[in-house]
Amino acid sequence: MSKLEDVRSVDPAALAMLAVADREGYETVWDRLKQQQPQCRMGQTGVCCRICSMGPCRINPSGKKPDRGVCGADADTIVARNLIRMIAAGASSHSDHGRKPAILLREIAAGHNADYGIKDPEKLLAVAARLGIAVEGLSLLEVAGEVAEVSLECFGKQDGEPIRFLQRYMPARRQERFQRLETEIAASTGRRPGFLPRSIDREPVDVLHRTTFGTDHDPLSLLIQGVRCALADGWGGSMIATELQDVLFGTPRAKAAQANLGVIDADYVNILVHGHEPIFSEKLIDCSLGEEMQAVAREHGAKGVKVIGMCCTVNEVLMRKGVAVAGNHLHQELAVMTGAIEAVVVDVQCILPSMVNLTRCFHTRFITTSDQAMFPGAIHIQYDEQNARRVSEEVVRTAIAAFSDRNPAKVSIPQEVMEARVGYGVEELSRHLGGDLHPLAVALADGTIRGIVGIVGCNNPKITQDYLHVGLARELIREGVLVVGTGCSAIAVAKAGLMGLEVADQAAAGLRDFCRRHNLPPVLHMGSCVDCSRLLVLFSDLAERLDLDVSELPVVGSAPEWTTEKALTIGTYFAASGVPVHLGHMPPIAGSSTVTRILTEDLRGLLGGYFFVEGELLPATAAILAVLDERRARFLSKE
Ligand code: XCC
Ligand code: SF4
């Protein structure tokens, strides 16, 4: 990493739009990265502290003075504090997202919302069963009410017991491992750390509390709380988001979809949804595709209205509705530059603030819908679950009205568009396998499939866009590894044409035959970033079938082009759940050898998962394969 690449993207559609940007002088994220060079070394290594006003302080990374902040904090403390604050921010964003479907479900159950309903009663009953809710004699709405209550209780309860979602979703032997570890640490140090989250809202608060001035200074103690906070995300906030969104909007089923900027159709009013939460976009899509709005669009001279999307909002509606994907994180500015987007409609997270100015170069309306994500200069049309229809219509009409302002001379849409098969949550995967995951467990055990790698996370302009996502997916299936993807990574792979059934031809023989037999692509789209919880469910189910702990399973998680705090939180809950995690570049921890050692070495003995960093494609592939093979060898020798 670290060196700025000349090549900004491997995606031909991106390169075409970047040529337009260079020619027309539109500023992009890559230009601003250049302007930021050289970036601060203190920040990169995590040794800068601004927690109190005796600072800001920074530690000299080369070991010379200053080796302490004004208060006396050393690099270990500062780095650990900064890291777990990042984890807390990531966990908070996923979990705050998860809260919304839980509240919506409660409203529906109470008869207070008629705009939404329960799309998937079967999933509702499955979640209720999993949570241990007795459903006999209850109506569907009563069951929904119970599930909503249990979910909301996970956010706000005040006792010290682990949250119910974790208790009921995490394999018992994993939970016991955490309890054993707590006892061991207590016996050897006299202190009682807690690994298992007590409430989803409490753990990030605990992080902020203990990292405030003059509180917790022990890097191990800080990192353990970071783990607890991350687990509250993976097995709490994100799990609830995934499960309840399935209940509300339907559990994903396999379907065909299209990906890349070529999905933009110049004849239509194009609405680009962007962000993370599907509650609004679900309604917006229904409204846009309805006959009434299509007719209005035709009156304005368009052939109709088309909804496309970016990042995780589109992953949600792609999985459930087959909505076309315009691109991932680094495509957002490029999509506007096609000159054929009437409205960018955003909810929360991963939306570049540069979009406001850029859309002003075009007729494009930039519409914010969440009071949590305001952008100066944007059109704000506040979303509200109680008025879903009215707000959706207002947004669609605003987009249609922009169509006549479009300047045809500025329209240039790359041709690239790829066909993909998407929609493989654990339920759909099981269906393809004949009802449950048994065939996959067998294939893992007998080596037909060498391992499973979850490639997830963002784009980052420091890395050639999609290079590692696509490269790793391609290399790994060739080596017989089943790839599951979420987030911007899954979009990268779809854009590269690696998500079709025919891609099995590129896979190693065992994987190829397995995919053909079960009619599966060798790279499975598992959804949005909160759907990394689906990977936890997948790995847990497989481990239990093989009578293993997740830490013995030949699986790896990879966020090769990670950007956000959320990605670090996901990596942390994967690692804490027993999954080794590959990152394509270093998190800001290098300034502390202690923190680095704990996360890359000690964690392995403690919890089975750990981090490793490798930014080059082939060495990263080799490192991932080595982890898978080592785990295979260990569990084979166990039998
Ligand atoms: Fe954001 Fe989820 Fe990252 Fe993409 S992958 S840049 S977090 S949209 Ni989560
Ligand atoms: Fe400096 Fe300590 Fe204050 Fe941080 S908490 S800014 S290290 S004095």
Short mmCIF file of C-alpha atoms in Angstrom, two decimals, residues 135-616:
data_model
loop_
_atom_site.label_atom_id
_atom_site.label_comp_id
_atom_site.label_asym_id
_atom_site.label_seq_id
_atom_site.Cartn_x
_atom_site.Cartn_y
_atom_site.Cartn_z
CA VAL A 135 -45.39 -18.89 19.96
CA GLU A 136 -48.25 -21.29 20.65
CA GLY A 137 -51.57 -19.55 20.65
CA LEU A 138 -50.04 -16.27 19.48
CA SER A 139 -51.14 -14.44 16.35
CA LEU A 140 -48.47 -13.46 13.86
CA LEU A 141 -48.58 -9.87 15.06
CA GLU A 142 -48.20 -11.00 18.65
CA VAL A 143 -45.14 -13.02 17.69
CA ALA A 144 -43.79 -9.93 15.92
CA GLY A 145 -44.38 -7.94 19.09
CA GLU A 146 -42.46 -10.49 21.16
CA VAL A 147 -39.54 -10.59 18.72
CA ALA A 148 -39.43 -6.79 18.66
CA GLU A 149 -39.42 -6.65 22.46
CA VAL A 150 -36.62 -9.19 22.81
CA SER A 151 -34.62 -7.26 20.19
CA LEU A 152 -35.15 -3.88 21.83
CA GLU A 153 -34.29 -5.35 25.20
CA CYS A 154 -30.89 -6.30 23.78
CA PHE A 155 -30.28 -2.61 23.15
CA GLY A 156 -31.23 -1.21 26.49
CA LYS A 157 -31.17 -3.73 29.30
CA GLN A 158 -29.12 -2.95 32.38
CA ASP A 159 -28.19 -6.32 33.89
CA GLY A 160 -24.85 -7.99 33.30
CA GLU A 161 -26.12 -11.02 31.36
CA PRO A 162 -25.07 -11.43 27.72
CA ILE A 163 -27.69 -10.15 25.25
CA ARG A 164 -30.28 -12.71 24.18
CA PHE A 165 -29.39 -12.60 20.47
CA LEU A 166 -25.81 -13.58 21.28
CA GLN A 167 -26.92 -16.26 23.71
CA ARG A 168 -29.23 -17.82 21.14
CA TYR A 169 -27.17 -17.36 17.96
CA MET A 170 -23.59 -17.92 19.07
CA PRO A 171 -22.65 -21.61 19.41
CA ALA A 172 -22.55 -22.75 23.04
CA ARG A 173 -18.95 -23.85 22.81
CA ARG A 174 -17.88 -20.36 21.71
CA GLN A 175 -19.73 -18.81 24.61
CA GLU A 176 -18.06 -21.28 26.98
CA ARG A 177 -14.69 -20.34 25.58
CA PHE A 178 -15.29 -16.71 26.48
CA GLN A 179 -16.41 -17.70 29.96
CA ARG A 180 -13.34 -19.91 30.43
CA LEU A 181 -11.13 -17.10 29.31
CA GLU A 182 -12.74 -14.68 31.74
CA THR A 183 -12.08 -17.13 34.57
CA GLU A 184 -8.49 -17.71 33.50
CA ILE A 185 -7.74 -14.01 33.31
CA ALA A 186 -9.41 -13.50 36.67
CA ALA A 187 -7.28 -16.25 38.23
CA SER A 188 -4.00 -14.92 36.84
CA THR A 189 -4.58 -11.19 37.18
CA GLY A 190 -7.21 -10.77 39.85
CA ARG A 191 -9.35 -8.67 37.54
CA ARG A 192 -12.56 -9.82 35.90
CA PRO A 193 -12.78 -8.70 32.31
CA GLY A 194 -16.03 -9.15 30.41
CA PHE A 195 -16.05 -10.36 26.83
CA LEU A 196 -19.75 -10.89 26.25
CA PRO A 197 -21.88 -7.81 25.58
CA ARG A 198 -24.42 -6.81 28.24
CA SER A 199 -26.37 -4.49 26.00
CA ILE A 200 -25.86 -3.13 22.52
CA ASP A 201 -26.07 0.49 23.60
CA ARG A 202 -24.00 0.01 26.72
CA GLU A 203 -20.78 -1.28 25.22
CA PRO A 204 -19.94 1.76 23.07
CA VAL A 205 -20.79 3.96 26.06
CA ASP A 206 -18.42 1.87 28.16
CA VAL A 207 -15.74 2.40 25.50
CA LEU A 208 -16.22 6.17 25.59
CA HIS A 209 -16.21 6.11 29.36
CA ARG A 210 -13.07 4.08 29.85
CA THR A 211 -11.16 5.94 27.12
CA THR A 212 -11.93 9.33 28.56
CA PHE A 213 -9.23 11.29 30.33
CA GLY A 214 -7.59 9.45 33.19
CA THR A 215 -9.58 6.21 33.17
CA ASP A 216 -8.47 2.86 31.66
CA HIS A 217 -4.80 2.79 30.58
CA ASP A 218 -4.13 -0.93 30.25
CA PRO A 219 -3.99 -1.88 26.55
CA LEU A 220 -5.27 -5.40 27.18
CA SER A 221 -8.17 -4.19 29.24
CA LEU A 222 -9.01 -1.58 26.61
CA LEU A 223 -8.85 -4.12 23.81
CA ILE A 224 -11.04 -6.60 25.67
CA GLN A 225 -13.69 -3.91 25.91
CA GLY A 226 -13.17 -3.26 22.20
CA VAL A 227 -13.90 -6.94 21.59
CA ARG A 228 -17.02 -6.81 23.74
CA CYS A 229 -18.24 -3.78 21.85
CA ALA A 230 -17.57 -5.44 18.48
CA LEU A 231 -19.43 -8.58 19.59
CA ALA A 232 -22.39 -6.38 20.52
CA ASP A 233 -22.39 -5.32 16.89
CA GLY A 234 -21.92 -8.66 15.13
CA TRP A 235 -24.12 -10.81 17.35
CA GLY A 236 -26.39 -7.92 18.34
CA GLY A 237 -26.97 -4.80 16.27
CA SER A 238 -26.01 -6.21 12.89
CA MET A 239 -27.66 -9.57 13.56
CA ILE A 240 -30.89 -7.82 14.53
CA ALA A 241 -30.69 -5.60 11.43
CA THR A 242 -30.33 -8.61 9.16
CA GLU A 243 -32.89 -10.83 10.81
CA LEU A 244 -35.60 -8.23 11.21
CA GLN A 245 -35.11 -6.75 7.75
CA ASP A 246 -35.65 -10.25 6.39
CA VAL A 247 -38.88 -10.41 8.39
CA LEU A 248 -40.02 -7.00 7.17
CA PHE A 249 -38.85 -7.10 3.57
CA GLY A 250 -38.33 -10.77 2.78
CA THR A 251 -35.47 -13.23 3.12
CA PRO A 252 -33.27 -12.99 0.01
CA ARG A 253 -33.78 -15.51 -2.77
CA ALA A 254 -31.44 -16.19 -5.66
CA LYS A 255 -32.01 -13.87 -8.57
CA ALA A 256 -30.39 -12.30 -11.59
CA ALA A 257 -29.13 -8.75 -11.38
CA GLN A 258 -26.94 -6.30 -13.22
CA ALA A 259 -23.95 -4.34 -12.04
CA ASN A 260 -21.91 -1.33 -13.09
CA LEU A 261 -22.49 2.14 -14.46
CA GLY A 262 -23.97 0.73 -17.66
CA VAL A 263 -27.21 0.14 -15.72
CA ILE A 264 -27.87 3.87 -16.00
CA ASP A 265 -30.31 4.30 -18.88
CA ALA A 266 -30.31 7.72 -20.53
CA ASP A 267 -33.93 7.35 -21.61
CA TYR A 268 -35.16 7.16 -18.04
CA VAL A 269 -35.37 9.29 -14.95
CA ASN A 270 -32.56 7.71 -12.91
CA ILE A 271 -32.81 7.70 -9.14
CA LEU A 272 -29.67 6.57 -7.37
CA VAL A 273 -30.22 5.29 -3.83
CA HIS A 274 -27.12 5.33 -1.66
CA GLY A 275 -26.24 4.64 1.95
CA HIS A 276 -27.20 1.69 4.13
CA GLU A 277 -30.70 1.38 5.47
CA PRO A 278 -33.41 -0.26 3.37
CA ILE A 279 -36.46 0.99 5.26
CA PHE A 280 -36.89 4.04 3.06
CA SER A 281 -35.49 2.70 -0.20
CA GLU A 282 -37.89 -0.26 -0.10
CA LYS A 283 -40.79 2.21 -0.20
CA LEU A 284 -39.10 4.55 -2.63
CA ILE A 285 -38.67 1.69 -5.08
CA ASP A 286 -42.28 0.55 -4.79
CA CYS A 287 -43.43 4.11 -5.34
CA SER A 288 -41.06 4.74 -8.28
CA LEU A 289 -42.02 1.59 -10.09
CA GLY A 290 -45.72 2.12 -9.57
CA GLU A 291 -47.82 3.05 -12.61
CA GLU A 292 -48.59 6.53 -11.33
CA MET A 293 -44.98 7.72 -11.14
CA GLN A 294 -44.07 5.99 -14.38
CA ALA A 295 -46.84 7.96 -16.06
CA VAL A 296 -45.64 11.23 -14.56
CA ALA A 297 -42.14 10.46 -15.85
CA ARG A 298 -43.53 9.83 -19.33
CA GLU A 299 -45.33 13.19 -19.22
CA HIS A 300 -41.89 14.72 -18.61
CA GLY A 301 -40.49 13.10 -21.71
CA ALA A 302 -38.73 10.12 -20.13
CA LYS A 303 -39.56 6.48 -20.81
CA GLY A 304 -40.17 5.98 -17.11
CA VAL A 305 -38.39 5.95 -13.76
CA LYS A 306 -35.51 3.65 -12.99
CA VAL A 307 -34.05 3.06 -9.52
CA ILE A 308 -30.43 1.98 -9.22
CA GLY A 309 -28.10 2.15 -6.27
CA MET A 310 -24.75 2.14 -4.58
CA CYS A 311 -23.06 0.71 -1.56
CA CYS A 312 -25.11 -1.10 1.03
CA THR A 313 -28.50 0.45 0.37
CA VAL A 314 -28.34 -1.18 -3.00
CA ASN A 315 -27.04 -4.43 -1.54
CA GLU A 316 -30.18 -4.58 0.57
CA VAL A 317 -32.59 -3.94 -2.29
CA LEU A 318 -30.51 -5.97 -4.72
CA MET A 319 -30.76 -9.04 -2.51
CA ARG A 320 -34.50 -8.69 -2.02
CA LYS A 321 -35.74 -6.92 -5.15
CA GLY A 322 -33.04 -7.37 -7.76
CA VAL A 323 -32.45 -3.60 -8.06
CA ALA A 324 -29.54 -2.86 -10.39
CA VAL A 325 -26.19 -1.87 -8.91
CA ALA A 326 -24.49 1.22 -10.27
CA GLY A 327 -21.36 0.61 -8.25
CA ASN A 328 -19.52 0.57 -4.96
CA HIS A 329 -18.02 3.24 -2.72
CA LEU A 330 -15.59 4.77 -5.21
CA HIS A 331 -18.23 4.84 -7.93
CA GLN A 332 -20.40 7.44 -6.21
CA GLU A 333 -18.79 10.50 -7.74
CA LEU A 334 -18.35 8.73 -11.06
CA ALA A 335 -22.07 7.95 -11.28
CA VAL A 336 -22.93 11.64 -10.96
CA MET A 337 -20.45 12.46 -13.73
CA THR A 338 -22.43 10.37 -16.20
CA GLY A 339 -24.74 13.38 -16.27
CA ALA A 340 -27.78 11.11 -16.37
CA ILE A 341 -28.69 10.85 -12.68
CA GLU A 342 -31.71 12.95 -11.78
CA ALA A 343 -31.48 12.40 -8.03
CA VAL A 344 -29.02 10.92 -5.57
CA VAL A 345 -31.15 9.90 -2.61
CA VAL A 346 -29.14 9.09 0.48
CA ASP A 347 -29.87 7.70 3.92
CA VAL A 348 -26.84 7.20 6.20
CA GLN A 349 -23.13 6.26 6.08
CA CYS A 350 -20.44 6.15 3.38
CA ILE A 351 -21.81 9.15 1.49
CA LEU A 352 -19.02 11.50 0.39
CA PRO A 353 -19.70 15.10 1.39
CA SER A 354 -18.09 16.06 -1.92
CA MET A 355 -21.26 14.85 -3.61
CA VAL A 356 -23.09 18.09 -2.85
CA ASN A 357 -20.69 20.23 -4.85
CA LEU A 358 -20.28 17.70 -7.59
CA THR A 359 -24.02 17.35 -8.17
CA ARG A 360 -24.13 21.15 -8.59
CA CYS A 361 -22.09 20.75 -11.79
CA PHE A 362 -25.09 18.86 -13.17
CA HIS A 363 -28.88 18.90 -12.98
CA THR A 364 -28.65 16.20 -10.32
CA ARG A 365 -30.65 16.76 -7.11
CA PHE A 366 -28.85 15.60 -3.99
CA ILE A 367 -31.54 14.59 -1.52
CA THR A 368 -30.91 13.69 2.10
CA THR A 369 -33.61 11.79 3.95
CA SER A 370 -32.24 11.14 7.44
CA ASP A 371 -31.89 13.76 10.15
CA GLN A 372 -28.77 11.83 11.18
CA ALA A 373 -27.04 12.56 7.88
CA MET A 374 -27.42 16.18 6.87
CA PHE A 375 -25.28 17.81 4.16
CA PRO A 376 -25.12 21.60 3.85
CA GLY A 377 -26.46 22.51 0.44
CA ALA A 378 -28.55 19.38 0.00
CA ILE A 379 -32.30 19.17 -0.50
CA HIS A 380 -33.64 17.60 2.68
CA ILE A 381 -36.82 15.58 2.49
CA GLN A 382 -37.15 14.03 5.90
CA TYR A 383 -38.08 10.40 5.92
CA ASP A 384 -40.59 9.15 8.39
CA GLU A 385 -41.94 5.61 8.65
CA GLN A 386 -45.40 6.91 9.44
CA ASN A 387 -45.56 8.82 6.16
CA ALA A 388 -43.65 6.46 3.93
CA ARG A 389 -45.88 6.88 0.91
CA ARG A 390 -46.10 10.65 0.99
CA VAL A 391 -42.35 11.14 1.42
CA SER A 392 -41.53 8.61 -1.30
CA GLU A 393 -43.78 10.37 -3.72
CA GLU A 394 -42.25 13.74 -2.96
CA VAL A 395 -38.77 12.38 -3.59
CA VAL A 396 -39.75 10.70 -6.85
CA ARG A 397 -41.52 13.82 -8.09
CA THR A 398 -38.45 15.91 -7.25
CA ALA A 399 -36.34 13.53 -9.31
CA ILE A 400 -38.74 13.55 -12.24
CA ALA A 401 -38.84 17.34 -12.23
CA ALA A 402 -35.06 17.38 -12.67
CA PHE A 403 -35.25 15.37 -15.89
CA SER A 404 -36.05 18.38 -18.09
CA ASP A 405 -32.96 20.16 -16.70
CA ARG A 406 -30.67 17.42 -17.92
CA ASN A 407 -28.04 18.61 -20.37
CA PRO A 408 -27.67 15.97 -23.11
CA ALA A 409 -24.24 17.34 -23.99
CA LYS A 410 -23.00 16.32 -20.56
CA VAL A 411 -24.32 12.77 -20.71
CA SER A 412 -21.71 10.07 -21.02
CA ILE A 413 -22.54 6.65 -19.68
CA PRO A 414 -19.99 3.83 -19.82
CA GLN A 415 -21.29 0.71 -21.52
CA GLU A 416 -20.02 -1.71 -18.87
CA VAL A 417 -22.67 -3.84 -17.25
CA MET A 418 -22.29 -7.37 -15.94
CA GLU A 419 -24.84 -10.05 -15.19
CA ALA A 420 -24.69 -11.56 -11.70
CA ARG A 421 -26.53 -14.13 -9.59
CA VAL A 422 -27.18 -12.70 -6.15
CA GLY A 423 -29.36 -13.28 -3.11
CA TYR A 424 -27.61 -16.03 -1.16
CA GLY A 425 -28.38 -15.63 2.48
CA VAL A 426 -27.93 -18.73 4.63
CA GLU A 427 -31.55 -19.75 4.06
CA GLU A 428 -31.24 -19.58 0.28
CA LEU A 429 -27.89 -21.35 0.35
CA SER A 430 -29.46 -24.10 2.44
CA ARG A 431 -32.33 -24.41 -0.01
CA HIS A 432 -29.86 -24.91 -2.84
CA LEU A 433 -28.12 -27.57 -0.81
CA GLY A 434 -31.32 -29.56 -0.32
CA GLY A 435 -32.63 -28.06 2.92
CA ASP A 436 -29.64 -27.47 5.16
CA LEU A 437 -25.89 -26.86 5.10
CA HIS A 438 -24.95 -30.52 5.53
CA PRO A 439 -23.56 -30.95 1.98
CA LEU A 440 -21.33 -27.92 2.44
CA ALA A 441 -20.05 -29.21 5.78
CA VAL A 442 -19.26 -32.55 4.15
CA ALA A 443 -17.51 -30.84 1.24
CA LEU A 444 -15.38 -28.86 3.69
CA ALA A 445 -14.54 -31.93 5.70
CA ASP A 446 -13.57 -34.10 2.74
CA GLY A 447 -11.64 -31.35 0.99
CA THR A 448 -13.95 -30.96 -2.01
CA ILE A 449 -13.95 -27.35 -0.89
CA ARG A 450 -10.67 -26.12 0.54
CA GLY A 451 -12.20 -23.49 2.77
CA ILE A 452 -14.55 -20.54 2.83
CA VAL A 453 -13.38 -16.95 2.66
CA GLY A 454 -15.65 -14.01 3.35
CA ILE A 455 -14.39 -11.05 1.34
CA VAL A 456 -16.03 -7.91 2.66
CA GLY A 457 -15.67 -4.20 3.10
CA CYS A 458 -14.95 -1.03 1.28
CA ASN A 459 -12.97 0.56 -1.50
CA ASN A 460 -10.15 2.91 -0.56
CA PRO A 461 -8.49 5.31 -3.02
CA LYS A 462 -5.12 4.32 -1.55
CA ILE A 463 -5.62 0.98 -3.27
CA THR A 464 -6.45 0.52 -6.93
CA GLN A 465 -10.23 0.24 -6.84
CA ASP A 466 -11.45 -3.39 -6.74
CA TYR A 467 -7.98 -4.79 -7.45
CA LEU A 468 -7.77 -6.86 -4.29
CA HIS A 469 -11.47 -7.71 -4.07
CA VAL A 470 -11.61 -9.08 -7.56
CA GLY A 471 -8.10 -10.52 -7.56
CA LEU A 472 -8.62 -12.42 -4.32
CA ALA A 473 -11.99 -13.78 -5.42
CA ARG A 474 -10.52 -14.97 -8.71
CA GLU A 475 -7.41 -16.52 -7.16
CA LEU A 476 -9.27 -18.17 -4.31
CA ILE A 477 -11.93 -19.93 -6.38
CA ARG A 478 -9.14 -21.19 -8.61
CA GLU A 479 -7.66 -22.72 -5.48
CA GLY A 480 -10.92 -24.42 -4.55
CA VAL A 481 -12.07 -21.89 -1.96
CA LEU A 482 -15.74 -20.92 -1.80
CA VAL A 483 -16.00 -17.14 -1.59
CA VAL A 484 -18.84 -15.32 0.15
CA GLY A 485 -19.05 -11.57 -0.15
CA THR A 486 -20.83 -8.58 1.31
CA GLY A 487 -20.66 -4.81 1.08
CA CYS A 488 -18.64 -2.99 -1.52
CA SER A 489 -16.52 -6.07 -2.04
CA ALA A 490 -19.47 -8.07 -3.31
CA ILE A 491 -20.28 -5.23 -5.69
CA ALA A 492 -16.69 -5.19 -6.96
CA VAL A 493 -16.90 -8.88 -7.72
CA ALA A 494 -20.29 -8.53 -9.40
CA LYS A 495 -19.00 -5.67 -11.57
CA ALA A 496 -16.09 -7.86 -12.61
CA GLY A 497 -18.47 -10.53 -13.86
CA LEU A 498 -17.40 -13.08 -11.25
CA MET A 499 -20.81 -13.75 -9.75
CA GLY A 500 -22.42 -15.83 -12.45
CA LEU A 501 -23.16 -19.55 -12.41
CA GLU A 502 -20.78 -20.04 -15.33
CA VAL A 503 -17.92 -18.68 -13.20
CA ALA A 504 -17.78 -22.19 -11.73
CA ASP A 505 -15.80 -23.07 -14.87
CA GLN A 506 -12.94 -20.99 -13.47
CA ALA A 507 -12.96 -22.80 -10.14
CA ALA A 508 -10.87 -25.77 -9.03
CA ALA A 509 -12.48 -29.10 -9.95
CA GLY A 510 -13.97 -29.91 -6.53
CA LEU A 511 -15.52 -26.51 -6.06
CA ARG A 512 -16.64 -26.42 -9.69
CA ASP A 513 -18.50 -29.73 -9.42
CA PHE A 514 -20.02 -28.75 -6.09
CA CYS A 515 -21.32 -25.49 -7.56
CA ARG A 516 -22.70 -27.19 -10.65
CA ARG A 517 -24.40 -29.89 -8.60
CA HIS A 518 -26.13 -27.32 -6.42
CA ASN A 519 -26.62 -24.63 -9.05
CA LEU A 520 -24.53 -22.08 -7.15
CA PRO A 521 -21.95 -19.53 -8.27
CA PRO A 522 -18.56 -20.02 -6.57
CA VAL A 523 -18.72 -16.44 -5.27
CA LEU A 524 -21.90 -15.92 -3.27
CA HIS A 525 -23.40 -12.49 -2.68
CA MET A 526 -24.49 -12.51 0.99
CA GLY A 527 -25.70 -8.93 1.19
CA SER A 528 -24.80 -5.67 2.85
CA CYS A 529 -22.22 -4.91 5.54
CA VAL A 530 -24.64 -5.59 8.39
CA ASP A 531 -25.18 -8.93 6.65
CA CYS A 532 -21.70 -9.94 7.74
CA SER A 533 -23.88 -11.35 10.51
CA ARG A 534 -25.00 -13.92 7.90
CA LEU A 535 -21.39 -15.06 7.74
CA LEU A 536 -21.41 -15.56 11.52
CA VAL A 537 -24.53 -17.70 11.17
CA LEU A 538 -23.01 -19.64 8.27
CA PHE A 539 -19.73 -20.35 10.03
CA SER A 540 -21.47 -21.24 13.31
CA ASP A 541 -23.82 -23.68 11.62
CA LEU A 542 -20.95 -25.38 9.77
CA ALA A 543 -18.81 -25.59 12.89
CA GLU A 544 -21.63 -27.20 14.85
CA ARG A 545 -22.30 -29.73 12.10
CA LEU A 546 -18.63 -30.71 12.15
CA ASP A 547 -18.51 -30.71 15.94
CA LEU A 548 -15.85 -28.02 15.86
CA ASP A 549 -15.38 -24.59 17.29
CA VAL A 550 -15.44 -21.81 14.67
CA SER A 551 -11.76 -21.32 15.49
CA GLU A 552 -11.08 -24.77 14.02
CA LEU A 553 -13.01 -24.25 10.81
CA PRO A 554 -11.08 -23.54 7.56
CA VAL A 555 -12.52 -20.07 7.14
CA VAL A 556 -11.02 -16.59 6.81
CA GLY A 557 -12.48 -13.10 6.64
CA SER A 558 -10.84 -10.48 4.46
CA ALA A 559 -11.35 -6.72 4.15
CA PRO A 560 -8.63 -6.05 1.62
CA GLU A 561 -9.60 -2.47 0.74
CA TRP A 562 -11.15 -1.41 4.03
CA THR A 563 -11.91 2.25 4.76
CA THR A 564 -14.40 2.77 7.53
CA GLU A 565 -14.47 2.30 11.28
CA LYS A 566 -17.28 -0.17 10.66
CA ALA A 567 -14.90 -2.42 8.74
CA LEU A 568 -12.57 -2.57 11.74
CA THR A 569 -15.51 -3.44 13.98
CA ILE A 570 -16.51 -6.26 11.66
CA GLY A 571 -12.93 -7.50 11.57
CA THR A 572 -12.82 -7.45 15.35
CA TYR A 573 -16.02 -9.43 15.84
CA PHE A 574 -14.90 -11.93 13.22
CA ALA A 575 -11.56 -12.38 14.96
CA ALA A 576 -13.22 -12.64 18.38
CA SER A 577 -15.64 -15.19 16.95
CA GLY A 578 -12.75 -17.41 15.86
CA VAL A 579 -12.24 -16.24 12.27
CA PRO A 580 -8.75 -15.10 11.18
CA VAL A 581 -9.01 -11.73 9.45
CA HIS A 582 -6.93 -10.50 6.55
CA LEU A 583 -6.59 -6.75 6.01
CA GLY A 584 -5.03 -5.21 2.92
CA HIS A 585 -3.44 -2.40 4.92
CA MET A 586 -2.57 -1.68 8.51
CA PRO A 587 -5.07 -0.20 10.94
CA PRO A 588 -3.61 2.73 12.93
CA ILE A 589 -1.93 0.54 15.55
CA ALA A 590 1.68 0.25 14.41
CA GLY A 591 2.76 2.86 16.96
CA SER A 592 2.26 0.30 19.72
CA SER A 593 4.10 -2.97 19.48
CA THR A 594 1.97 -4.24 22.37
CA VAL A 595 -1.36 -3.57 20.66
CA THR A 596 -0.01 -4.94 17.39
CA ARG A 597 1.21 -8.09 19.11
CA ILE A 598 -2.08 -8.64 20.95
CA LEU A 599 -4.14 -8.35 17.77
CA THR A 600 -1.87 -10.28 15.44
CA GLU A 601 -0.50 -12.94 17.82
CA ASP A 602 -1.92 -13.17 21.34
CA LEU A 603 -5.53 -13.06 20.19
CA ARG A 604 -4.94 -16.30 18.33
CA GLY A 605 -4.23 -18.23 21.50
CA LEU A 606 -6.99 -16.46 23.39
CA LEU A 607 -9.85 -16.62 20.91
CA GLY A 608 -8.62 -18.43 17.81
CA GLY A 609 -9.15 -15.51 15.45
CA TYR A 610 -6.56 -12.78 14.85
CA PHE A 611 -5.52 -10.16 12.28
CA PHE A 612 -2.93 -10.42 9.55
CA VAL A 613 -2.00 -7.73 7.04
CA GLU A 614 -0.86 -8.23 3.46
CA GLY A 615 -1.38 -5.70 0.70
CA GLU A 616 -0.05 -7.55 -2.33
#
